[in-house]
Amino acid sequence: MERPAWAPPGIDIAMPSAARINDCYLGGSYNFEADRDAARRAMEFLPGFPKIVQANRAFTRRAVRFAAAAGIDQFLDIGCGIPSFGAVHETVRAAAPGARVVYVDHDPVAVAHARAVVDGEPQVDAVFADLRKPRDILGSYEVRALIDLDKPTALLLAAILHFVEDAYDPYAAVGELRDATASGSLLAVTHISYEGIPVPQEQAAGAVGVYKDIRNPLIMRSRAEIARFFEGYDMVEPGLVPMPQWRADTELDEYDECEAEDPWAFSGFAGVGRKR
């Protein structure tokens, strides 16, 4: 297997990564053959995965614009994946010039690409860190340099919590991030779920098995379980809903490709909460 010149040293290109698999779904080029193979196998069970990922990205952009309109000018995108067209910092730049963004991921390829994309932009940076260790995120040089935690912050946890197993207590991790931010901060979450997927659960479980095989477990939680992540927050209307239904009447941008009528786009929930 030929090693691309852009691959960071030490990366095992034979081991798939959730971030790079998502890049495959979006038609990106920062992935390896092992990632593409895993994506193909997962799509044998859930052929609508690309539409699910598009719906997630479209929601994230709407949530960013909502936060910017509410006066928030700093964004912490945890589990950012590989930034593509219409990434958070681009949406922020259009909605709130001068706002600050820190990307966080534990995939070295995602972080390396994010740093390359934002090189030369003093208000944007990326850090290699893991949601399961919130203190490492909050104490990183990049976050301390750009994010003032005494002021409202938008925490973006899009398509990341469903990769954190219960054994790592994702609720406690989100709670630690909540407690570190100021009142008025926003939490934006998307999370895949068996509820809404337009195929039998047994078929969807096949895709879950693919992710388990590549040591990136995909955790399907119920709507009630996802709602628990918003403890300490007041939900913003319309609450926790399928991704295309969250403020779907707001103006779309040039990157929004998610068709609200596509049943695959409803294969997960999205919501925004405001810290009390």
Short mmCIF file of C-alpha atoms in Angstrom, two decimals, residues 3-14 20 30 32 106-113 115 128:
data_model
loop_
_atom_site.label_atom_id
_atom_site.label_comp_id
_atom_site.label_asym_id
_atom_site.label_seq_id
_atom_site.Cartn_x
_atom_site.Cartn_y
_atom_site.Cartn_z
CA ARG A 3 1.98 5.89 1.55
CA PRO A 4 0.76 9.38 0.48
CA ALA A 5 3.28 12.18 0.93
CA TRP A 6 0.80 14.15 3.06
CA ALA A 7 0.34 11.36 5.63
CA PRO A 8 1.81 12.41 9.00
CA PRO A 9 4.74 10.29 10.23
CA GLY A 10 3.77 7.38 12.44
CA ILE A 11 0.24 6.98 11.04
CA ASP A 12 -0.77 3.39 10.38
CA ILE A 13 -2.42 3.79 7.00
CA ALA A 14 -3.78 0.25 7.22
CA ARG A 20 -11.22 9.69 7.46
CA TYR A 30 -7.67 12.85 2.89
CA PHE A 32 -6.49 5.85 2.76
CA HIS A 106 -7.66 12.84 18.04
CA ASP A 107 -6.97 11.81 14.45
CA PRO A 108 -3.53 13.18 13.46
CA VAL A 109 -4.57 13.38 9.80
CA ALA A 110 -7.61 15.50 10.70
CA VAL A 111 -5.50 17.84 12.86
CA ALA A 112 -2.71 18.11 10.29
CA HIS A 113 -5.23 18.94 7.56
CA ARG A 115 -3.78 23.20 10.56
CA PHE A 128 -4.61 17.16 18.85
#
